[in-house]
Amino acid sequence: MPLDMDPAAFDALVDRALDGIPDELAALVRNVVVLVEAEPPEDEPDDLLGLYDGIALTERWGDPTLQLPDRIFIFRGPLLDMCETEKQLLEEVRITVVHEIAHHFGIDDDRLHDLGYA
């Protein structure tokens, strides 16, 4: 049975996952905003947990301050639908946040799968 959680409590889980990123890595994240949305866009799968929308650091050139920020979307509905306990949700949110930040660093889905973040 899927979990039910109010948006503010879910946002706090995302904040907790972001706070769990080691300072050495967090310091390297540049020009990125993390947004929580209720559901994925209509042109994406209904069960999409997160999405990185931007240019990976490995593919950038020029001054990033002149560009709009990259965006990481975390989708509350699919994450709640797949989890039965808050403990499970906390872990899935953590994995999703790490997965999307890894895309910012240019790590692809195959490598993330190998590392257990897919």
Backbone as a chain_set.jsonl record, in Angstrom:
{"seq": "MPLDMDPAAFDALVDRALDGIPDELAALVRNVVVLVEAEPPEDEPDDLLGLYDGIALTERWGDPTLQLPDRIFIFRGPLLDMCETEKQLLEEVRITVVHEIAHHFGIDDDRLHDLGYA", "coords": {"N": [[0.836, -1.171, 0.0], [0.66, 2.19, -0.907], [2.446, 4.974, 0.513], [1.247, 7.819, 2.384], [1.925, 11.168, 2.565], [2.366, 14.473, 3.65], [3.182, 17.337, 1.581], [5.134, 19.089, 2.786], [6.447, 17.493, 4.685], [7.546, 15.585, 2.989], [9.259, 17.223, 1.482], [11.076, 17.784, 3.498], [12.337, 15.319, 3.736], [13.725, 15.238, 1.316], [15.426, 17.427, 1.718], [16.898, 16.368, 3.829], [18.184, 14.252, 2.519], [19.775, 15.724, 0.762], [21.38, 17.072, 2.622], [22.855, 14.932, 3.462], [24.782, 14.49, 1.587], [28.211, 14.268, 1.07], [30.342, 16.924, 2.177], [32.552, 17.503, 0.565], [31.769, 16.715, -1.988], [29.376, 18.142, -2.305], [30.327, 20.731, -2.416], [31.267, 20.867, -4.972], [29.119, 20.917, -6.63], [27.549, 22.87, -8.955], [25.609, 25.677, -9.794], [22.915, 24.61, -9.658], [19.554, 23.78, -9.047], [17.306, 22.206, -6.836], [14.209, 20.763, -7.145], [10.994, 19.854, -5.966], [8.376, 18.084, -7.307], [4.939, 17.207, -7.739], [4.204, 15.182, -9.601], [5.666, 13.462, -12.456], [6.41, 15.101, -15.65], [3.953, 15.107, -18.326], [4.98, 13.914, -20.636], [6.75, 12.058, -19.767], [7.566, 8.854, -18.197], [5.095, 7.536, -15.921], [6.093, 6.493, -13.573], [8.489, 7.707, -13.033], [11.091, 8.72, -10.952], [12.933, 10.76, -10.517], [14.592, 13.524, -12.181], [17.168, 14.866, -14.116], [17.824, 17.937, -15.446], [19.781, 19.516, -17.448], [23.179, 20.529, -18.165], [25.797, 18.389, -17.929], [28.661, 18.627, -15.768], [30.928, 17.625, -16.985], [30.555, 18.223, -19.612], [30.413, 20.898, -19.971], [31.289, 24.255, -20.953], [32.848, 27.441, -20.892], [31.582, 30.217, -18.936], [29.716, 29.269, -16.242], [28.073, 30.907, -14.74], [26.73, 32.514, -16.408], [24.661, 31.11, -17.387], [21.367, 29.652, -17.178], [20.328, 27.974, -14.178], [20.987, 24.447, -13.779], [18.499, 21.901, -13.355], [17.208, 19.753, -10.92], [14.733, 17.471, -10.574], [12.603, 16.026, -8.233], [10.213, 13.594, -7.87], [7.379, 13.426, -6.09], [4.921, 11.859, -6.033], [5.363, 9.304, -7.506], [7.433, 8.271, -5.892], [6.199, 8.018, -3.374], [4.251, 6.182, -4.12], [5.716, 3.857, -4.596], [6.71, 3.032, -2.168], [6.335, 1.452, 1.018], [6.868, 1.953, 3.656], [8.032, 4.564, 5.87], [10.738, 4.428, 6.332], [11.661, 3.0, 4.103], [10.94, 4.876, 2.15], [12.585, 7.06, 2.839], [15.094, 5.985, 2.176], [14.761, 5.533, -0.602], [14.335, 8.135, -1.522], [16.83, 9.227, -0.883], [18.511, 7.697, -2.567], [17.481, 8.489, -5.054], [18.028, 11.26, -5.088], [20.861, 11.23, -4.948], [21.362, 9.851, -7.327], [20.424, 11.676, -9.299], [22.063, 13.91, -8.814], [24.477, 12.752, -9.448], [24.236, 12.599, -12.223], [24.634, 15.28, -12.798], [27.349, 15.392, -12.456], [28.13, 14.008, -14.652], [27.868, 11.253, -14.7], [26.634, 8.305, -16.055], [23.523, 6.386, -16.538], [24.075, 3.601, -16.725], [26.488, 3.28, -15.283], [25.634, 4.233, -12.8], [23.788, 2.262, -12.194], [25.521, 0.091, -11.837], [26.721, 0.965, -9.516], [24.677, 0.832, -7.733], [22.736, 2.796, -7.636], [20.461, 3.053, -9.236]], "CA": [[0.0, 0.0, 0.0], [1.518, 3.371, -0.988], [2.47, 5.896, 1.647], [0.642, 9.138, 2.263], [2.746, 12.115, 3.312], [2.104, 15.829, 3.17], [4.311, 17.87, 0.815], [6.189, 19.665, 3.629], [7.214, 16.384, 5.263], [8.325, 15.004, 1.894], [10.349, 18.171, 1.217], [12.07, 17.607, 4.56], [13.12, 14.125, 3.387], [14.646, 15.644, 0.247], [16.448, 18.239, 2.377], [17.749, 15.439, 4.593], [19.035, 13.548, 1.547], [20.775, 16.692, 0.288], [22.315, 17.298, 3.729], [23.674, 13.737, 3.604], [25.84, 14.456, 0.572], [29.469, 14.72, 1.688], [30.682, 18.321, 1.901], [33.529, 17.572, -0.52], [31.011, 16.627, -3.239], [28.406, 19.239, -2.363], [31.057, 21.94, -2.794], [31.524, 20.813, -6.405], [27.858, 21.109, -7.354], [27.526, 24.259, -9.419], [24.502, 26.236, -10.553], [21.861, 23.589, -9.701], [18.442, 23.936, -8.119], [16.56, 20.961, -6.633], [12.784, 21.061, -7.043], [10.1, 18.72, -5.75], [7.114, 18.189, -8.047], [3.994, 16.146, -7.375], [4.234, 14.108, -10.595], [6.516, 13.738, -13.629], [5.712, 15.717, -16.787], [3.103, 14.192, -19.093], [5.731, 13.197, -21.669], [7.675, 11.141, -19.094], [6.866, 7.725, -17.569], [4.391, 7.841, -14.667], [6.843, 6.009, -12.414], [9.784, 8.381, -12.974], [11.337, 9.193, -9.588], [13.691, 12.002, -10.551], [15.018, 13.929, -13.508], [18.187, 15.91, -14.205], [17.635, 18.765, -16.631], [20.901, 20.442, -17.505], [24.401, 20.123, -18.86], [26.736, 17.813, -16.961], [29.923, 19.347, -15.606], [31.909, 17.086, -17.932], [30.245, 18.692, -20.959], [30.268, 22.356, -19.954], [32.391, 25.117, -21.312], [32.501, 28.834, -20.642], [31.252, 30.668, -17.592], [28.39, 28.763, -15.884], [27.24, 31.926, -14.111], [25.957, 33.166, -17.464], [23.64, 30.164, -17.821], [20.327, 29.327, -16.213], [20.758, 26.819, -13.39], [20.477, 23.106, -14.049], [17.411, 21.571, -12.439], [16.969, 18.375, -10.511], [13.356, 17.294, -10.127], [12.269, 14.835, -7.458], [8.771, 13.446, -8.057], [6.797, 12.917, -4.848], [3.909, 10.831, -6.244], [5.92, 7.98, -7.779], [8.194, 7.775, -4.74], [5.232, 7.57, -2.373], [3.56, 4.998, -4.645], [6.553, 2.652, -4.576], [7.192, 2.726, -0.82], [5.33, 1.029, 1.995], [7.234, 2.462, 4.973], [8.806, 5.801, 5.826], [12.154, 4.038, 6.239], [11.891, 2.695, 2.698], [10.846, 6.139, 1.423], [13.804, 7.813, 3.111], [16.176, 5.387, 1.391], [14.505, 5.762, -2.025], [14.583, 9.561, -1.773], [18.286, 9.382, -0.849], [19.048, 7.107, -3.795], [17.06, 9.322, -6.184], [18.792, 12.508, -5.03], [22.25, 10.913, -5.332], [21.313, 9.489, -8.753], [20.293, 12.875, -10.132], [23.285, 14.705, -8.647], [25.519, 12.062, -10.212], [24.098, 13.047, -13.61], [25.27, 16.604, -12.845], [28.784, 15.129, -12.578], [28.377, 13.299, -15.903], [27.803, 9.798, -14.516], [25.457, 7.83, -16.789], [22.661, 5.411, -15.874], [24.725, 2.292, -16.625], [27.44, 3.325, -14.165], [24.846, 4.349, -11.579], [23.241, 0.941, -11.93], [26.618, -0.687, -11.291], [27.011, 1.466, -8.165], [23.505, 0.625, -6.895], [21.934, 4.011, -7.577], [19.551, 3.115, -10.381]], "C": [[0.89, 1.246, 0.0], [1.406, 4.244, 0.264], [1.699, 7.167, 1.328], [1.467, 10.069, 3.142], [2.482, 13.506, 2.756], [3.357, 16.385, 2.492], [5.448, 18.417, 1.679], [7.058, 18.567, 4.246], [8.08, 15.72, 4.194], [9.506, 15.907, 1.554], [11.454, 18.031, 2.248], [12.93, 16.37, 4.306], [14.13, 14.445, 2.291], [15.768, 16.492, 0.835], [17.425, 17.362, 3.156], [18.699, 14.682, 3.669], [20.126, 14.479, 1.026], [21.82, 16.97, 1.365], [23.264, 16.121, 3.915], [24.776, 13.613, 2.566], [27.121, 14.986, 1.202], [29.833, 16.137, 1.237], [31.631, 18.468, 0.717], [32.833, 17.517, -1.885], [30.041, 17.793, -3.384], [29.087, 20.531, -2.804], [31.317, 22.007, -4.294], [30.265, 20.998, -7.255], [27.737, 22.593, -7.687], [26.245, 24.583, -10.175], [23.372, 25.215, -10.763], [20.796, 23.929, -8.661], [17.712, 22.589, -8.039], [15.109, 21.331, -6.345], [12.0, 19.772, -6.806], [8.798, 19.024, -6.487], [6.229, 17.017, -7.641], [4.122, 14.943, -8.301], [5.197, 14.466, -11.719], [5.722, 14.448, -14.724], [4.956, 14.664, -17.598], [3.874, 13.377, -20.125], [6.771, 12.235, -21.085], [6.885, 9.978, -18.496], [6.246, 8.117, -16.224], [5.178, 7.448, -13.426], [8.248, 6.622, -12.314], [9.97, 9.009, -11.593], [12.043, 10.538, -9.555], [14.145, 12.291, -11.965], [16.07, 15.026, -13.383], [17.989, 16.637, -15.519], [18.756, 19.795, -16.654], [22.045, 19.891, -18.326], [25.391, 19.641, -17.809], [28.03, 18.613, -16.921], [30.969, 18.895, -16.61], [31.698, 17.588, -19.349], [30.14, 20.216, -21.054], [31.518, 23.042, -20.474], [31.929, 26.551, -21.048], [32.162, 29.082, -19.185], [29.848, 30.208, -17.214], [27.506, 29.81, -15.224], [26.397, 32.673, -15.138], [24.831, 32.283, -17.977], [22.565, 30.025, -16.751], [20.777, 28.108, -15.414], [20.206, 25.508, -13.955], [19.385, 22.836, -13.019], [17.397, 20.074, -12.172], [15.543, 18.334, -9.974], [13.251, 15.981, -9.365], [10.746, 14.751, -7.471], [8.143, 12.691, -6.878], [5.849, 11.744, -5.092], [4.485, 9.448, -6.516], [6.736, 7.406, -6.617], [7.26, 7.28, -3.638], [4.541, 6.287, -2.819], [4.396, 3.731, -4.5], [6.965, 2.213, -3.175], [6.045, 2.38, 0.118], [5.626, 1.542, 3.39], [8.018, 3.763, 4.815], [10.302, 5.509, 5.72], [12.519, 3.743, 4.789], [11.863, 3.976, 1.86], [12.105, 6.97, 1.622], [14.963, 7.293, 2.272], [15.98, 5.645, -0.106], [14.711, 7.234, -2.405], [16.084, 9.806, -1.814], [18.909, 8.872, -2.143], [18.709, 7.982, -5.001], [17.844, 10.63, -6.22], [20.233, 12.267, -5.469], [22.322, 10.607, -6.827], [21.295, 10.739, -9.625], [21.505, 13.796, -9.996], [24.435, 14.067, -9.408], [25.437, 12.43, -11.693], [24.728, 14.422, -13.803], [26.787, 16.46, -13.03], [29.131, 14.315, -13.821], [28.367, 11.791, -15.792], [26.514, 9.296, -15.161], [24.703, 6.737, -16.024], [23.314, 4.038, -15.731], [25.683, 2.244, -15.438], [26.694, 3.436, -12.832], [24.216, 3.02, -11.209], [24.302, 0.052, -11.293], [26.912, -0.311, -9.833], [25.822, 1.29, -7.205], [22.608, 1.838, -6.731], [21.005, 4.146, -8.776], [18.276, 2.364, -10.073]], "O": [[1.791, 1.347, 0.832], [0.394, 4.235, 0.964], [1.524, 7.539, 0.168], [1.68, 9.792, 4.322], [2.388, 13.695, 1.543], [4.469, 15.952, 2.794], [6.615, 18.228, 1.338], [8.279, 18.709, 4.315], [9.219, 15.338, 4.464], [10.622, 15.427, 1.36], [12.634, 18.145, 1.917], [14.119, 16.368, 4.623], [15.266, 13.972, 2.335], [16.934, 16.301, 0.491], [18.634, 17.595, 3.136], [19.872, 14.493, 3.991], [21.274, 14.064, 0.868], [23.008, 17.09, 1.063], [24.355, 16.283, 4.461], [25.617, 12.719, 2.66], [27.109, 16.056, 1.81], [29.656, 16.499, 0.074], [31.536, 19.43, -0.046], [33.255, 18.189, -2.827], [29.905, 18.363, -4.466], [28.475, 21.342, -3.499], [31.562, 23.087, -4.832], [30.352, 21.21, -8.465], [27.814, 23.451, -6.808], [25.845, 23.854, -11.082], [22.93, 24.984, -11.888], [21.111, 24.317, -7.536], [17.525, 21.918, -9.054], [14.816, 22.103, -5.432], [12.313, 18.73, -7.38], [8.202, 20.086, -6.31], [6.724, 15.962, -7.246], [4.144, 13.804, -7.835], [5.512, 15.64, -11.916], [4.492, 14.402, -14.725], [5.285, 13.479, -17.556], [3.468, 12.263, -20.456], [7.577, 11.667, -21.821], [5.674, 10.089, -18.305], [6.805, 8.927, -15.485], [4.96, 8.003, -12.349], [9.098, 6.106, -11.588], [9.103, 9.745, -11.121], [11.788, 11.36, -8.675], [14.094, 11.425, -12.838], [15.891, 15.991, -12.642], [17.986, 16.019, -16.583], [18.691, 20.815, -15.968], [21.899, 18.925, -19.075], [25.775, 20.39, -16.911], [28.44, 19.203, -17.921], [31.805, 19.69, -17.039], [32.564, 17.403, -20.205], [29.812, 20.751, -22.112], [32.624, 22.502, -20.443], [30.729, 26.817, -20.993], [32.429, 28.251, -18.317], [28.875, 30.691, -17.792], [26.292, 29.62, -15.154], [25.459, 33.384, -14.778], [24.12, 32.665, -18.906], [22.818, 30.252, -15.568], [21.537, 27.287, -15.928], [19.116, 25.464, -14.525], [19.346, 23.455, -11.955], [17.551, 19.254, -13.077], [15.191, 19.063, -9.047], [13.756, 14.951, -9.811], [10.064, 15.716, -7.126], [8.352, 11.491, -6.701], [5.965, 10.723, -4.416], [4.13, 8.497, -5.819], [6.728, 6.197, -6.386], [7.509, 6.235, -3.036], [4.273, 5.406, -2.002], [3.847, 2.647, -4.302], [7.516, 1.124, -3.012], [4.947, 2.93, 0.028], [4.731, 1.569, 4.235], [8.595, 4.029, 3.761], [11.042, 6.263, 5.088], [13.561, 4.182, 4.303], [12.682, 4.138, 0.955], [12.633, 7.528, 0.661], [15.731, 8.08, 1.718], [16.947, 5.946, -0.805], [15.207, 7.533, -3.492], [16.565, 10.521, -2.693], [19.744, 9.55, -2.742], [19.553, 8.193, -5.872], [18.278, 11.057, -7.29], [20.766, 13.024, -6.28], [23.241, 11.056, -7.511], [22.065, 10.846, -10.579], [21.925, 14.403, -10.981], [25.281, 14.773, -9.957], [26.47, 12.559, -12.35], [25.295, 14.7, -14.86], [27.426, 17.293, -13.673], [30.293, 13.966, -14.027], [28.82, 11.107, -16.711], [25.43, 9.793, -14.857], [25.176, 6.233, -15.006], [23.125, 3.375, -14.711], [25.686, 1.276, -14.677], [27.081, 2.805, -11.849], [24.121, 2.688, -10.028], [24.024, -0.657, -10.326], [27.298, -1.156, -9.026], [25.942, 1.564, -6.011], [21.811, 1.905, -5.795], [20.792, 5.252, -9.273], [17.38, 2.299, -10.914]]}, "num_chains": 1, "name": "protein.A"}
